[in-house]
Coordinates of C-alpha atoms in Angstrom, one line a residue:
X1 CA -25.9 -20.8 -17.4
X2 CA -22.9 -23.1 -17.1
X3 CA -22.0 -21.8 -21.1
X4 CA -22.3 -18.7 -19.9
X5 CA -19.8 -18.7 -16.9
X6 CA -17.7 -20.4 -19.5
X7 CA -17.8 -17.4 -21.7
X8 CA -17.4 -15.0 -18.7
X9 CA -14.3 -16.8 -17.5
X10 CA -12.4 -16.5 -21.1
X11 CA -13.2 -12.9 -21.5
X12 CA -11.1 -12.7 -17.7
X13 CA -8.5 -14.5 -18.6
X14 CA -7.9 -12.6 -21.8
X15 CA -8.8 -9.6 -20.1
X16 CA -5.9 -10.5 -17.6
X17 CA -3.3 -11.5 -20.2
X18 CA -4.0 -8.4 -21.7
X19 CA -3.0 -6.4 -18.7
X20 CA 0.0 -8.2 -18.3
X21 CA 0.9 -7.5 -21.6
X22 CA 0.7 -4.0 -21.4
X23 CA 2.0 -3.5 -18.0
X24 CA 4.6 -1.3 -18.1
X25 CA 2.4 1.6 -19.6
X26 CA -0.4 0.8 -17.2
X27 CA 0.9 2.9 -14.0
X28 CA 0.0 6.6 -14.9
X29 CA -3.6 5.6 -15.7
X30 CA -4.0 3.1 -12.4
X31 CA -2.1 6.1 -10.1
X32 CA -4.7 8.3 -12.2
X33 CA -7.5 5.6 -11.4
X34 CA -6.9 6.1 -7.2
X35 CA -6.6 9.3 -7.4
X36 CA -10.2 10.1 -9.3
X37 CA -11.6 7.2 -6.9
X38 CA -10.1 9.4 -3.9
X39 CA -11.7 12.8 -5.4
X40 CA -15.2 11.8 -6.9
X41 CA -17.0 12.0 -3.4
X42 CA -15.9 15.2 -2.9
X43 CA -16.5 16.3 -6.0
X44 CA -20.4 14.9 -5.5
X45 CA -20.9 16.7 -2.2
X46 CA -19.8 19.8 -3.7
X47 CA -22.2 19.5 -6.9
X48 CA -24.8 19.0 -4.1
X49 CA -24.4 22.0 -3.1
X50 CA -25.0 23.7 -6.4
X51 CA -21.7 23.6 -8.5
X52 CA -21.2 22.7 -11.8
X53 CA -19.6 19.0 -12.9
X54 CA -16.6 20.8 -14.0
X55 CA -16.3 23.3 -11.6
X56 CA -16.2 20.8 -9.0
X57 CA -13.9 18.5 -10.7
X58 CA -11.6 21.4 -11.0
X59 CA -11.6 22.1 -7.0
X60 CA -10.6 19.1 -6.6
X61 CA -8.3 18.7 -8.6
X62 CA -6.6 21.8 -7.4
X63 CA -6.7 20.3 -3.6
X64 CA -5.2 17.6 -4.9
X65 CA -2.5 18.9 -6.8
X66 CA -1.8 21.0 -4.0
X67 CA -1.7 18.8 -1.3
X68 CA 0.0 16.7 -3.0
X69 CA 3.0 19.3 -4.0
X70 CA 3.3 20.8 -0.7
X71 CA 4.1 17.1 0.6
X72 CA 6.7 16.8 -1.8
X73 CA 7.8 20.2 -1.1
X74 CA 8.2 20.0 2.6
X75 CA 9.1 15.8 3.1
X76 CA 11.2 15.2 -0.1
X77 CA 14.4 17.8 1.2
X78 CA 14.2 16.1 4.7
X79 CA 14.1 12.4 3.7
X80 CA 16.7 13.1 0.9
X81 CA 19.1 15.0 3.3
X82 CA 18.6 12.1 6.1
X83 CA 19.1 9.6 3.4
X84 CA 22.6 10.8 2.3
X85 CA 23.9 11.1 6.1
X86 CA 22.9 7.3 7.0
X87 CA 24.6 6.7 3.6
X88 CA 27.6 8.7 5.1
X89 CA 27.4 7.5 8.7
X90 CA 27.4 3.6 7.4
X91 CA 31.1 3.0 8.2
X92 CA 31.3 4.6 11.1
X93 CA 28.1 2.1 12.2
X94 CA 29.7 -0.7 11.2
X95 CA 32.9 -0.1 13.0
X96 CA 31.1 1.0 16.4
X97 CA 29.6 -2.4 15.5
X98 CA 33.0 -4.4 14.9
X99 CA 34.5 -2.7 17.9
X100 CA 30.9 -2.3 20.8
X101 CA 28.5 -5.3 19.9
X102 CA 30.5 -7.8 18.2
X103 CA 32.9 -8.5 21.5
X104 CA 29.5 -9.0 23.5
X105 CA 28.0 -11.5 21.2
X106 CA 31.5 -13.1 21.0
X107 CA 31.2 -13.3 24.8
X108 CA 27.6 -14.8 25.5
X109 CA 27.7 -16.8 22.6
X110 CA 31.3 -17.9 21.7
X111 CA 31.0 -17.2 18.2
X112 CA 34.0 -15.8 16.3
X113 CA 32.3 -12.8 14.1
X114 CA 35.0 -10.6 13.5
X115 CA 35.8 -11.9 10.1
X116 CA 32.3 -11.9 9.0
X117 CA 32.4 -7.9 9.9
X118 CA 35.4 -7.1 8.8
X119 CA 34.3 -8.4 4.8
X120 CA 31.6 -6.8 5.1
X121 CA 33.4 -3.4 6.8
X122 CA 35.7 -3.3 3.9
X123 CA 33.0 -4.0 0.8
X124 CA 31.0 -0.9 1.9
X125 CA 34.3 0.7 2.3
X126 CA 35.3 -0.1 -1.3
X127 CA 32.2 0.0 -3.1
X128 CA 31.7 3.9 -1.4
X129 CA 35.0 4.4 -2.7
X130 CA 32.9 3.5 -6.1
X131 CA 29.6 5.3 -5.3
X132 CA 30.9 9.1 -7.1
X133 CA 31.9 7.1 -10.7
X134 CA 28.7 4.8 -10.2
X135 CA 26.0 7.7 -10.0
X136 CA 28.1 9.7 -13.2
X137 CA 27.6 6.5 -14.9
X138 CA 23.7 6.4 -14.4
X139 CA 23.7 9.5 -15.5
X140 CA 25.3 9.4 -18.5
X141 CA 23.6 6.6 -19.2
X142 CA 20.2 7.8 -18.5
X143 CA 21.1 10.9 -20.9
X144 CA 22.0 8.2 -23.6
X145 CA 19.0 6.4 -23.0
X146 CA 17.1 9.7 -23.8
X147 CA 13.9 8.1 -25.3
X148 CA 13.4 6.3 -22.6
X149 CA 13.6 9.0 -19.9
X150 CA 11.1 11.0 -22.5
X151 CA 8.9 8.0 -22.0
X152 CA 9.5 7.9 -17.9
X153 CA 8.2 11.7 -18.3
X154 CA 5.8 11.7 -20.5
X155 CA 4.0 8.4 -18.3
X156 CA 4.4 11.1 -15.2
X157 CA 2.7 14.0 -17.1
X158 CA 0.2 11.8 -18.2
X159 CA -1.0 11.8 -14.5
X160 CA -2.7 15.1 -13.4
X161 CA -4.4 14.5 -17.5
X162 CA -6.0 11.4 -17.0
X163 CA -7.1 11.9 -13.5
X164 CA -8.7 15.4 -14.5
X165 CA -10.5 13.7 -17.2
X166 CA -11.8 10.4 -14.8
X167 CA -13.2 12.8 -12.6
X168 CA -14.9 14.7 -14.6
X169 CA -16.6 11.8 -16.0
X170 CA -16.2 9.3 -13.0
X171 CA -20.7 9.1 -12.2
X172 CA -21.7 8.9 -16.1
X173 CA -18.3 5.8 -16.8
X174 CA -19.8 4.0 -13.1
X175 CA -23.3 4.6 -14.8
X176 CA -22.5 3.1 -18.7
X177 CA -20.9 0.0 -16.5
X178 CA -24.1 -0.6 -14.5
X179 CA -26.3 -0.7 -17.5
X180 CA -23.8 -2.8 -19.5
X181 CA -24.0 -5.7 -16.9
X182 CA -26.6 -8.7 -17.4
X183 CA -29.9 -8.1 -16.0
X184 CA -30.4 -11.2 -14.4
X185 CA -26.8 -10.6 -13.0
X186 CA -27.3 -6.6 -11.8
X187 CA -28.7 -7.1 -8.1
X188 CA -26.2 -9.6 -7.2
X189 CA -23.2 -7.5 -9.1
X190 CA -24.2 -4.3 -7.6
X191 CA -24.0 -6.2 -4.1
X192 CA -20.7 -6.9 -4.4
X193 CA -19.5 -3.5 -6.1
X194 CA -21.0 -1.9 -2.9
X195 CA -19.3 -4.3 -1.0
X196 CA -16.2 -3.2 -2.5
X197 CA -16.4 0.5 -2.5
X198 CA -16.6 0.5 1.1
X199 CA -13.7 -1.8 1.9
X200 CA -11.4 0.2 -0.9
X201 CA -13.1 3.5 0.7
X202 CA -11.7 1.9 4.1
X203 CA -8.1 1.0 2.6
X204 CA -7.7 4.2 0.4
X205 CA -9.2 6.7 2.5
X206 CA -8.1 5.0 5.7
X207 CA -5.4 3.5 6.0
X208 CA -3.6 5.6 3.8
X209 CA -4.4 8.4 6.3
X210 CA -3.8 6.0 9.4
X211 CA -0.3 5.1 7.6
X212 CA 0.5 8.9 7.2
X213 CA -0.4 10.1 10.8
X214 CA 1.5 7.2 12.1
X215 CA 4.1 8.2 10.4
X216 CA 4.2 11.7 11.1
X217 CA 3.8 10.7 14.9
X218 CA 6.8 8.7 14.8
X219 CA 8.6 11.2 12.8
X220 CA 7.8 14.4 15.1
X221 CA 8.6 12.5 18.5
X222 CA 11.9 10.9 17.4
X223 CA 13.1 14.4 15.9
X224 CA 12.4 15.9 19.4
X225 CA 14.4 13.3 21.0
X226 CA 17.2 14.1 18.9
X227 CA 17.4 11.0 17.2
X228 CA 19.2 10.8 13.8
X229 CA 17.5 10.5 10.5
X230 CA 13.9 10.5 12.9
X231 CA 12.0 11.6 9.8
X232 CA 13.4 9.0 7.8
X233 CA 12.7 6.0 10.1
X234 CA 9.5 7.8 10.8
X235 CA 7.9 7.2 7.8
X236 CA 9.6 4.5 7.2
X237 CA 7.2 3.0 10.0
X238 CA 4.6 4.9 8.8
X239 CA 4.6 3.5 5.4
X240 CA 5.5 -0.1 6.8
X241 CA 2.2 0.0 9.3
X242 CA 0.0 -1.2 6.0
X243 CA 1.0 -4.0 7.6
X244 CA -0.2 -4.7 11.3
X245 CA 2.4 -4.5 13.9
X246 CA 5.3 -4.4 11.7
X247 CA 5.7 -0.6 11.4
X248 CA 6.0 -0.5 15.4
X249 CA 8.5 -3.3 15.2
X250 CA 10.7 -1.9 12.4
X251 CA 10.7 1.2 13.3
X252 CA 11.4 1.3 17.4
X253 CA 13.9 -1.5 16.2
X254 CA 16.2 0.7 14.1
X255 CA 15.1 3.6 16.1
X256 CA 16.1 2.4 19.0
X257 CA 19.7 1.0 17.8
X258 CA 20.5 4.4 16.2
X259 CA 19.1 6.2 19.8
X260 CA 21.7 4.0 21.6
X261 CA 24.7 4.2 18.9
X262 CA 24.1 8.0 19.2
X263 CA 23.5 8.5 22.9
X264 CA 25.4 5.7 24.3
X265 CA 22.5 5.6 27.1
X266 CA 19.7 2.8 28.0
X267 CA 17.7 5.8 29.1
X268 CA 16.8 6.8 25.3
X269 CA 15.4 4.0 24.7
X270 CA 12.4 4.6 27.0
X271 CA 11.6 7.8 25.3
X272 CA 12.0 6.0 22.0
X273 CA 9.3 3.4 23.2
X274 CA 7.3 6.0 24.5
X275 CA 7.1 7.5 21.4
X276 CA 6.0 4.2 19.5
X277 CA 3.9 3.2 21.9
X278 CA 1.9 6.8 21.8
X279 CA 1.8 6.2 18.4
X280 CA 0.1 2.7 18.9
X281 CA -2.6 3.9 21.4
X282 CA -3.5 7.0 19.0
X283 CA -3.5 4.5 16.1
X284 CA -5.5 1.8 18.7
X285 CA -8.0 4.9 20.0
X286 CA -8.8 7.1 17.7
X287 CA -7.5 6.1 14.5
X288 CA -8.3 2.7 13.5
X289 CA -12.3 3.1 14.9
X290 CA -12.3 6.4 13.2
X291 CA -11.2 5.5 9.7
X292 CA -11.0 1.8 9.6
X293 CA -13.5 -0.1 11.7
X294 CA -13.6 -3.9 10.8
X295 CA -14.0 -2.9 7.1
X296 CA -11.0 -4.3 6.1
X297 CA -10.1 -7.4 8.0
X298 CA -7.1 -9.0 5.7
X299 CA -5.0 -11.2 7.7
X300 CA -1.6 -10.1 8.2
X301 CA 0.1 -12.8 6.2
X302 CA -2.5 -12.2 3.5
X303 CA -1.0 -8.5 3.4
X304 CA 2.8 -9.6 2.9
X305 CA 1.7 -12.7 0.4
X306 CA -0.5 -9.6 -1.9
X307 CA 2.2 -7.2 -2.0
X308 CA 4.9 -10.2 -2.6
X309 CA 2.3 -11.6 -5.5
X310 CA 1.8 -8.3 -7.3
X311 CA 5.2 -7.4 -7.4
X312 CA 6.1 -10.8 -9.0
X313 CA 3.5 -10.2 -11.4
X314 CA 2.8 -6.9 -12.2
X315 CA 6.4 -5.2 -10.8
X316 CA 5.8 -1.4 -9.1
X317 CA 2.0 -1.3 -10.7
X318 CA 0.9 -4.5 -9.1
X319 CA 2.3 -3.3 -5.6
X320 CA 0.8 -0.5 -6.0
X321 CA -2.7 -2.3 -6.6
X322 CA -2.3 -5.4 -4.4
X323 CA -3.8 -4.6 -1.5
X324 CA -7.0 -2.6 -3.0
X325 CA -7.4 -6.1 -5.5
X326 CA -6.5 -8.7 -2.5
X327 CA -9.9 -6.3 -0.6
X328 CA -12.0 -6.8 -3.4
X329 CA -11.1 -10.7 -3.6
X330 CA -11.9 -10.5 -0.1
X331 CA -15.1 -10.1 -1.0
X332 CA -16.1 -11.7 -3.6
X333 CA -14.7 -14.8 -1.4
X334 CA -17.1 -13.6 1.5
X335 CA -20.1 -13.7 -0.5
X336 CA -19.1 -17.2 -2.7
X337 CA -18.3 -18.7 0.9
X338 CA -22.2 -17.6 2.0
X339 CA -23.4 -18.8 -1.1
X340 CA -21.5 -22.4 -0.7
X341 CA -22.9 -22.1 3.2
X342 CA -26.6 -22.3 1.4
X343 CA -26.0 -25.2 -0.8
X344 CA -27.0 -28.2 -1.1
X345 CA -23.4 -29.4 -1.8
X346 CA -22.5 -28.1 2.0
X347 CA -25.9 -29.4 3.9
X348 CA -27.7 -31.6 1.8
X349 CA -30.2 -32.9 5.1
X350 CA -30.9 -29.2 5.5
X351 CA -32.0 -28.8 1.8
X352 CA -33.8 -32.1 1.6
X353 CA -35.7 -31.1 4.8
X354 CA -36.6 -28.1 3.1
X355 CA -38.1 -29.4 0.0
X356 CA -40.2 -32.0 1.8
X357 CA -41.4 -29.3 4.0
X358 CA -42.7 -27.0 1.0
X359 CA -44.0 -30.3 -0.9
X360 CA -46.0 -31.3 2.4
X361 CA -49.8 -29.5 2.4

């Protein structure tokens, strides 16, 4: 047995250092992965209902694509247009900065900042003054580097292939993987894969959606308050919810010092926190027992240290996965952690009482 775990732990490690090596061709087929993971239960209810494999696959597929277009289609525009009037409105920021809050922290605190903001006033100053010849240089250099922006589109097109052809064949590949696994090792395997297709059913289908309603919240009451760029600090919040607590803190944050540079009035900010804190008791009463539940249950700072870990290791790809990965460690440590709770090695009395009682008549 001990050979065996041997063996087991070589093939992973060679398994990994595979990956690694191969990394930066691996993100169309693990976006494709998610996205064939996200579509194969609907694809099963509808062959329950009498569909064909294919048929079905296609459906989905088509719902996909489509939602997936439209969202691009309708958020893209408005996040791009918001993004290019913050970049416009920095300098005026940082001199209502230099000439509003800088003289009332000099006052309470006695700390001479005005040098400090002026440097950094006139860098974005110069470096905007840079920002026209800067994009014409990407440019031409991304039409010089024309193999590699065939390659960039070519990994992107590769998308909607390899998911159509996952989920068509998603049941019979989850099949050939049961079989394949040890016999002795199946029951306890299976455990765990179950395990860890409800808490990446929970993350993926959760709090994806949790993230996105959050974010749409935030986004639709800040844009009726008339708050600058409220679509863009919206999701912004949205998207930084993954982690708990820090989307609300972010986002009424900047939201709330972009309320008050625009308005000049305290009174803004209560309809900014209003609108966070709506956010949190629709997230808090209907969202998170909805979707979520206590499936999940990583730690906050076990959030930020996956996401910081499979960046350093895997760049965009290994964000992309850490969380869904740092789930499935989860538990796989849950059910090691039981196992160590029933050994001998944690309560030997408790097993040496046990043996003596099944060797007694």
């Amino acid at each position: 047995m001990q050979k065996q775990w041997w063996v087991a732990t070589g093939v992973a490690l060679v398994v990994l250092w595979f990956f690694i090596s191969i990394e930066p061709v691996l993100t169309p087929f693990f976006v494709s992965m998610i996205l064939a993971y996200l579509g194969d239960p609907l694809a099963d209810r509808l062959e329950e209902v009498g569909l064909t494999r294919r048929l079905s696959v296609s459906l989905v597929f088509l719902l996909l694509t489509l939602a997936i277009g439209l969202t691009l289609l309708l958020v893209i525009p408005i996040l791009g247009r918001q993004l290019g009037q913050l970049i416009e409105a920095l300098p005026m920021v940082l001199n209502w900065t230099q000439r509003t809050v800088v003289p009332r922290i000099q006052s309470l605190t006695g700390m001479d900042l005005s040098t400090d903001i002026d440097q950094i006033r006139q860098t974005v100053v110069d470096n905007w003054k840079e920002t026209g010849s800067f994009a014409a240089g990407l440019l031409a250099q991304a039409s010089r580097s024309g193999l590699a922006l065939i390659a960039w589109l070519a990994n992107l097109a590769l998308i909607p292939v390899v998911t159509f052809y996952l989920l068509l064949d998603w049941d019979s590949i989850m099949a050939k993987c049961r079989a394949s696994l040890p016999r002795s090792w199946e029951p306890s395997l299976v455990q765990l894969a179950s395990e860890c297709d409800e808490v990446l059913s929970a993350f993926l289908r959760g709090q994806l959606i949790v993230m996105l309603c959050l974010g749409a919240i935030y986004a639709v009451g800040l844009t009726l308050l008339g708050v600058s760029f409220g679509v863009l600090i919206g999701m912004l919040a949205g998207l930084a919810s993954i982690v708990p607590y820090l989307g609300v803190i972010v986002g009424i944050s900047v939201a709330g010092l972009v309320a008050f540079f625009q308005f000049g009035d305290w009174l803004i900010l209560v309809g900014v926190a209003a609108v966070f804190g709506f956010g949190q008791f629709v997230e808090t009463v209907l969202l998170q027992p909805k979707l979520l539940g206590d499936k999940i249950g990583l730690h906050p700072v076990a959030v930020i240290f996956a996401v910081l870990a499979g960046g350093q290791l895997f760049g965009f790809t290994g964000v992309l996965l850490a969380l869904p990965v740092a789930a499935m460690i989860m538990v796989v440590l849950r059910y090691l952690h039981g196992h160590y709770k029933n050994s001998s090695l944690y309560d030997a009395d408790r097993h040496r009482h046990r043996r003596e009682d099944e060797e007694s008549p």
